[in-house]
Amino acid sequence: MKWFLILWAGPVLLLTSWYGLSYYDMSFGFFMLTRHTHDLVFRIYGHILGIPPETIPPLVARAIAFDSMIVFAIIGFRKRKAIAAWWRRRQSSRSVDAASLSSDESLSSAP
């Protein structure tokens, strides 16, 4: 499971880091992080896909969000017993707290 998360988060982190740095032209002396390269990459992808280059970043963001939901659903499914136990403990502690808060004395009599 650890490698599954690493192999998912690594490319996502790399892509979002590159996108953010190149979008704001924070190149630190690297050509790959310049705004010119950013525009060139999306122009090339747009030409290959036959769509306007400005529509690609929202499509990629939606794809990352969808993939993330799938990854978290897989993790949730694999850890469903631990999550259910945590939920039961949480609910039982809430009922204990609610029982201890109810008292015969009314709070309206407080000074």
Short mmCIF file of N, CA and C in Angstrom, two decimals:
data_model
loop_
_atom_site.label_atom_id
_atom_site.label_comp_id
_atom_site.label_asym_id
_atom_site.label_seq_id
_atom_site.Cartn_x
_atom_site.Cartn_y
_atom_site.Cartn_z
N MET A 1 0.83 -1.19 0.00
CA MET A 1 0.00 0.00 0.00
C MET A 1 0.88 1.25 0.00
N LYS A 2 2.02 1.17 0.70
CA LYS A 2 2.92 2.32 0.75
C LYS A 2 3.43 2.66 -0.65
N TRP A 3 3.82 1.64 -1.40
CA TRP A 3 4.32 1.88 -2.75
C TRP A 3 3.22 2.36 -3.68
N PHE A 4 2.02 1.88 -3.45
CA PHE A 4 0.88 2.35 -4.23
C PHE A 4 0.70 3.86 -4.06
N LEU A 5 0.76 4.31 -2.81
CA LEU A 5 0.63 5.75 -2.54
C LEU A 5 1.80 6.54 -3.09
N ILE A 6 3.00 6.01 -2.97
CA ILE A 6 4.18 6.70 -3.50
C ILE A 6 4.09 6.82 -5.02
N LEU A 7 3.70 5.74 -5.68
CA LEU A 7 3.62 5.76 -7.14
C LEU A 7 2.45 6.61 -7.64
N TRP A 8 1.47 6.88 -6.79
CA TRP A 8 0.40 7.80 -7.16
C TRP A 8 0.78 9.24 -6.85
N ALA A 9 1.30 9.47 -5.65
CA ALA A 9 1.57 10.84 -5.21
C ALA A 9 2.80 11.44 -5.88
N GLY A 10 3.76 10.63 -6.25
CA GLY A 10 4.98 11.15 -6.89
C GLY A 10 4.71 11.92 -8.18
N PRO A 11 4.06 11.30 -9.15
CA PRO A 11 3.76 12.03 -10.39
C PRO A 11 2.82 13.21 -10.18
N VAL A 12 1.86 13.06 -9.26
CA VAL A 12 0.93 14.18 -9.00
C VAL A 12 1.70 15.36 -8.42
N LEU A 13 2.58 15.09 -7.47
CA LEU A 13 3.38 16.15 -6.86
C LEU A 13 4.32 16.77 -7.88
N LEU A 14 4.95 15.95 -8.70
CA LEU A 14 5.86 16.46 -9.73
C LEU A 14 5.12 17.34 -10.73
N LEU A 15 3.97 16.89 -11.20
CA LEU A 15 3.20 17.66 -12.17
C LEU A 15 2.69 18.97 -11.60
N THR A 16 2.14 18.93 -10.39
CA THR A 16 1.61 20.16 -9.81
C THR A 16 2.74 21.13 -9.46
N SER A 17 3.89 20.61 -9.04
CA SER A 17 5.03 21.50 -8.77
C SER A 17 5.50 22.17 -10.05
N TRP A 18 5.65 21.37 -11.11
CA TRP A 18 6.08 21.95 -12.38
C TRP A 18 5.06 22.98 -12.88
N TYR A 19 3.79 22.64 -12.80
CA TYR A 19 2.77 23.55 -13.29
C TYR A 19 2.78 24.87 -12.51
N GLY A 20 2.83 24.78 -11.21
CA GLY A 20 2.82 25.99 -10.39
C GLY A 20 4.05 26.85 -10.61
N LEU A 21 5.21 26.23 -10.63
CA LEU A 21 6.44 27.01 -10.82
C LEU A 21 6.52 27.61 -12.22
N SER A 22 6.15 26.84 -13.24
CA SER A 22 6.26 27.36 -14.60
C SER A 22 5.15 28.37 -14.91
N TYR A 23 3.99 28.21 -14.30
CA TYR A 23 2.90 29.15 -14.53
C TYR A 23 3.27 30.54 -14.02
N TYR A 24 3.91 30.57 -12.86
CA TYR A 24 4.33 31.86 -12.28
C TYR A 24 5.76 32.24 -12.65
N ASP A 25 6.36 31.48 -13.58
CA ASP A 25 7.69 31.78 -14.14
C ASP A 25 8.77 31.85 -13.05
N MET A 26 8.71 30.94 -12.11
CA MET A 26 9.76 30.85 -11.09
C MET A 26 10.75 29.79 -11.55
N SER A 27 11.63 30.16 -12.46
CA SER A 27 12.46 29.17 -13.14
C SER A 27 13.70 28.76 -12.37
N PHE A 28 14.21 29.59 -11.47
CA PHE A 28 15.44 29.29 -10.73
C PHE A 28 16.59 28.92 -11.66
N GLY A 29 16.56 29.45 -12.88
CA GLY A 29 17.62 29.19 -13.86
C GLY A 29 17.42 27.95 -14.71
N PHE A 30 16.33 27.21 -14.50
CA PHE A 30 16.05 26.02 -15.29
C PHE A 30 15.09 26.38 -16.42
N PHE A 31 15.43 25.97 -17.64
CA PHE A 31 14.59 26.28 -18.78
C PHE A 31 13.22 25.60 -18.66
N MET A 32 13.19 24.42 -18.08
CA MET A 32 11.94 23.65 -17.99
C MET A 32 10.91 24.34 -17.10
N LEU A 33 11.34 25.26 -16.24
CA LEU A 33 10.42 25.94 -15.33
C LEU A 33 10.02 27.33 -15.81
N THR A 34 10.39 27.70 -17.03
CA THR A 34 10.04 29.04 -17.53
C THR A 34 8.62 29.05 -18.07
N ARG A 35 8.07 30.23 -18.15
CA ARG A 35 6.71 30.38 -18.69
C ARG A 35 6.68 30.05 -20.18
N HIS A 36 7.77 30.32 -20.87
CA HIS A 36 7.85 29.99 -22.30
C HIS A 36 7.69 28.48 -22.50
N THR A 37 8.37 27.67 -21.68
CA THR A 37 8.25 26.22 -21.79
C THR A 37 6.84 25.77 -21.41
N HIS A 38 6.27 26.41 -20.40
CA HIS A 38 4.90 26.10 -19.97
C HIS A 38 3.93 26.27 -21.14
N ASP A 39 4.01 27.43 -21.79
CA ASP A 39 3.12 27.69 -22.93
C ASP A 39 3.41 26.74 -24.09
N LEU A 40 4.69 26.45 -24.33
CA LEU A 40 5.07 25.55 -25.42
C LEU A 40 4.52 24.14 -25.19
N VAL A 41 4.64 23.64 -23.96
CA VAL A 41 4.15 22.29 -23.64
C VAL A 41 2.65 22.20 -23.88
N PHE A 42 1.91 23.19 -23.40
CA PHE A 42 0.46 23.13 -23.57
C PHE A 42 0.05 23.38 -25.02
N ARG A 43 0.84 24.15 -25.75
CA ARG A 43 0.55 24.34 -27.17
C ARG A 43 0.76 23.02 -27.93
N ILE A 44 1.83 22.30 -27.60
CA ILE A 44 2.10 21.01 -28.25
C ILE A 44 1.00 19.99 -27.91
N TYR A 45 0.65 19.89 -26.61
CA TYR A 45 -0.42 18.97 -26.22
C TYR A 45 -1.75 19.35 -26.87
N GLY A 46 -2.03 20.63 -26.93
CA GLY A 46 -3.26 21.09 -27.57
C GLY A 46 -3.30 20.73 -29.04
N HIS A 47 -2.15 20.86 -29.70
CA HIS A 47 -2.08 20.51 -31.13
C HIS A 47 -2.26 19.00 -31.32
N ILE A 48 -1.63 18.21 -30.45
CA ILE A 48 -1.75 16.74 -30.56
C ILE A 48 -3.18 16.30 -30.32
N LEU A 49 -3.83 16.88 -29.29
CA LEU A 49 -5.18 16.48 -28.94
C LEU A 49 -6.25 17.16 -29.78
N GLY A 50 -5.89 18.24 -30.46
CA GLY A 50 -6.84 18.95 -31.30
C GLY A 50 -7.80 19.83 -30.49
N ILE A 51 -7.35 20.30 -29.33
CA ILE A 51 -8.18 21.18 -28.51
C ILE A 51 -7.38 22.43 -28.17
N PRO A 52 -8.05 23.50 -27.77
CA PRO A 52 -7.32 24.72 -27.39
C PRO A 52 -6.43 24.46 -26.17
N PRO A 53 -5.20 24.99 -26.16
CA PRO A 53 -4.27 24.72 -25.05
C PRO A 53 -4.78 25.18 -23.69
N GLU A 54 -5.61 26.22 -23.64
CA GLU A 54 -6.07 26.71 -22.34
C GLU A 54 -7.11 25.79 -21.70
N THR A 55 -7.63 24.82 -22.43
CA THR A 55 -8.59 23.88 -21.84
C THR A 55 -7.91 22.67 -21.20
N ILE A 56 -6.63 22.50 -21.42
CA ILE A 56 -5.93 21.31 -20.90
C ILE A 56 -5.75 21.34 -19.38
N PRO A 57 -5.30 22.45 -18.76
CA PRO A 57 -5.12 22.42 -17.29
C PRO A 57 -6.37 22.06 -16.50
N PRO A 58 -7.56 22.58 -16.82
CA PRO A 58 -8.73 22.13 -16.07
C PRO A 58 -9.04 20.64 -16.27
N LEU A 59 -8.78 20.13 -17.46
CA LEU A 59 -8.99 18.71 -17.71
C LEU A 59 -8.04 17.85 -16.87
N VAL A 60 -6.79 18.30 -16.78
CA VAL A 60 -5.80 17.58 -15.97
C VAL A 60 -6.19 17.64 -14.49
N ALA A 61 -6.64 18.80 -14.03
CA ALA A 61 -7.04 18.95 -12.63
C ALA A 61 -8.22 18.02 -12.31
N ARG A 62 -9.18 17.94 -13.22
CA ARG A 62 -10.32 17.03 -13.01
C ARG A 62 -9.86 15.58 -12.99
N ALA A 63 -8.91 15.23 -13.87
CA ALA A 63 -8.39 13.86 -13.90
C ALA A 63 -7.66 13.53 -12.60
N ILE A 64 -6.87 14.47 -12.08
CA ILE A 64 -6.17 14.24 -10.81
C ILE A 64 -7.16 14.09 -9.68
N ALA A 65 -8.21 14.92 -9.65
CA ALA A 65 -9.22 14.81 -8.61
C ALA A 65 -9.94 13.47 -8.68
N PHE A 66 -10.29 13.03 -9.87
CA PHE A 66 -10.97 11.74 -10.05
C PHE A 66 -10.06 10.59 -9.62
N ASP A 67 -8.80 10.62 -10.06
CA ASP A 67 -7.85 9.57 -9.66
C ASP A 67 -7.65 9.56 -8.15
N SER A 68 -7.61 10.73 -7.54
CA SER A 68 -7.45 10.82 -6.09
C SER A 68 -8.63 10.19 -5.38
N MET A 69 -9.83 10.43 -5.88
CA MET A 69 -11.02 9.81 -5.28
C MET A 69 -10.94 8.30 -5.38
N ILE A 70 -10.48 7.79 -6.50
CA ILE A 70 -10.34 6.33 -6.66
C ILE A 70 -9.30 5.79 -5.69
N VAL A 71 -8.16 6.48 -5.56
CA VAL A 71 -7.10 6.03 -4.65
C VAL A 71 -7.61 6.02 -3.22
N PHE A 72 -8.29 7.09 -2.79
CA PHE A 72 -8.79 7.13 -1.42
C PHE A 72 -9.92 6.12 -1.19
N ALA A 73 -10.69 5.82 -2.21
CA ALA A 73 -11.72 4.78 -2.09
C ALA A 73 -11.06 3.41 -1.90
N ILE A 74 -9.99 3.15 -2.61
CA ILE A 74 -9.26 1.88 -2.45
C ILE A 74 -8.68 1.78 -1.05
N ILE A 75 -8.08 2.87 -0.58
CA ILE A 75 -7.52 2.88 0.78
C ILE A 75 -8.63 2.68 1.81
N GLY A 76 -9.74 3.37 1.64
CA GLY A 76 -10.86 3.22 2.55
C GLY A 76 -11.42 1.81 2.55
N PHE A 77 -11.48 1.19 1.38
CA PHE A 77 -11.97 -0.19 1.29
C PHE A 77 -11.03 -1.15 2.00
N ARG A 78 -9.73 -0.94 1.83
CA ARG A 78 -8.76 -1.83 2.46
C ARG A 78 -8.72 -1.65 3.97
N LYS A 79 -9.04 -0.48 4.46
CA LYS A 79 -8.98 -0.20 5.90
C LYS A 79 -10.38 -0.05 6.50
N ARG A 80 -11.37 -0.66 5.87
CA ARG A 80 -12.75 -0.48 6.31
C ARG A 80 -13.00 -0.99 7.72
N LYS A 81 -12.32 -2.05 8.14
CA LYS A 81 -12.53 -2.57 9.50
C LYS A 81 -11.99 -1.59 10.53
N ALA A 82 -10.82 -1.03 10.28
CA ALA A 82 -10.25 -0.06 11.22
C ALA A 82 -11.09 1.21 11.26
N ILE A 83 -11.61 1.63 10.12
CA ILE A 83 -12.46 2.82 10.07
C ILE A 83 -13.77 2.57 10.81
N ALA A 84 -14.35 1.39 10.63
CA ALA A 84 -15.61 1.06 11.33
C ALA A 84 -15.39 1.01 12.83
N ALA A 85 -14.26 0.44 13.27
CA ALA A 85 -13.97 0.39 14.71
C ALA A 85 -13.77 1.80 15.26
N TRP A 86 -13.07 2.64 14.52
CA TRP A 86 -12.88 4.03 14.95
C TRP A 86 -14.22 4.74 15.05
N TRP A 87 -15.10 4.51 14.09
CA TRP A 87 -16.42 5.16 14.10
C TRP A 87 -17.25 4.69 15.30
N ARG A 88 -17.21 3.39 15.59
CA ARG A 88 -17.95 2.88 16.74
C ARG A 88 -17.42 3.46 18.05
N ARG A 89 -16.09 3.55 18.18
CA ARG A 89 -15.51 4.16 19.38
C ARG A 89 -15.92 5.62 19.50
N ARG A 90 -15.94 6.31 18.40
CA ARG A 90 -16.31 7.72 18.41
C ARG A 90 -17.77 7.91 18.81
N GLN A 91 -18.63 7.07 18.26
CA GLN A 91 -20.05 7.17 18.60
C GLN A 91 -20.32 6.79 20.05
N SER A 92 -19.61 5.79 20.55
CA SER A 92 -19.83 5.40 21.95
C SER A 92 -19.30 6.47 22.89
N SER A 93 -18.21 7.13 22.54
CA SER A 93 -17.70 8.20 23.40
C SER A 93 -18.63 9.40 23.37
N ARG A 94 -19.30 9.63 22.27
CA ARG A 94 -20.26 10.73 22.20
C ARG A 94 -21.46 10.46 23.10
N SER A 95 -21.93 9.24 23.12
CA SER A 95 -23.09 8.92 23.96
C SER A 95 -22.71 9.02 25.44
N VAL A 96 -21.47 8.65 25.79
CA VAL A 96 -21.00 8.78 27.17
C VAL A 96 -20.90 10.25 27.53
N ASP A 97 -20.37 11.08 26.63
CA ASP A 97 -20.26 12.52 26.88
C ASP A 97 -21.63 13.16 27.02
N ALA A 98 -22.56 12.76 26.19
CA ALA A 98 -23.91 13.32 26.26
C ALA A 98 -24.59 12.94 27.56
N ALA A 99 -24.36 11.71 28.03
CA ALA A 99 -24.95 11.26 29.29
C ALA A 99 -24.34 12.01 30.47
N SER A 100 -23.05 12.29 30.41
CA SER A 100 -22.41 13.00 31.52
C SER A 100 -22.77 14.47 31.54
N LEU A 101 -23.14 15.05 30.40
CA LEU A 101 -23.52 16.46 30.34
C LEU A 101 -24.93 16.69 30.86
N SER A 102 -25.79 15.71 30.71
CA SER A 102 -27.15 15.91 31.19
C SER A 102 -27.16 15.77 32.70
N SER A 103 -27.70 16.74 33.34
CA SER A 103 -27.76 16.70 34.81
C SER A 103 -29.12 17.21 35.26
N ASP A 104 -29.40 17.00 36.52
CA ASP A 104 -30.68 17.44 37.07
C ASP A 104 -30.73 18.96 37.22
N GLU A 105 -29.55 19.54 37.34
CA GLU A 105 -29.50 20.97 37.57
C GLU A 105 -29.55 21.71 36.23
N SER A 106 -30.35 22.74 36.15
CA SER A 106 -30.49 23.50 34.92
C SER A 106 -29.40 24.55 34.83
N LEU A 107 -28.90 24.78 33.65
CA LEU A 107 -27.87 25.81 33.46
C LEU A 107 -28.47 27.20 33.56
N SER A 108 -29.79 27.32 33.50
CA SER A 108 -30.39 28.65 33.59
C SER A 108 -30.28 29.21 35.01
N SER A 109 -29.95 28.36 35.98
CA SER A 109 -29.80 28.84 37.35
C SER A 109 -28.37 29.32 37.62
N ALA A 110 -27.53 29.30 36.60
CA ALA A 110 -26.16 29.78 36.77
C ALA A 110 -26.14 31.28 36.96
N PRO A 111 -25.20 31.81 37.77
CA PRO A 111 -25.17 33.26 38.02
C PRO A 111 -24.74 34.05 36.82
#
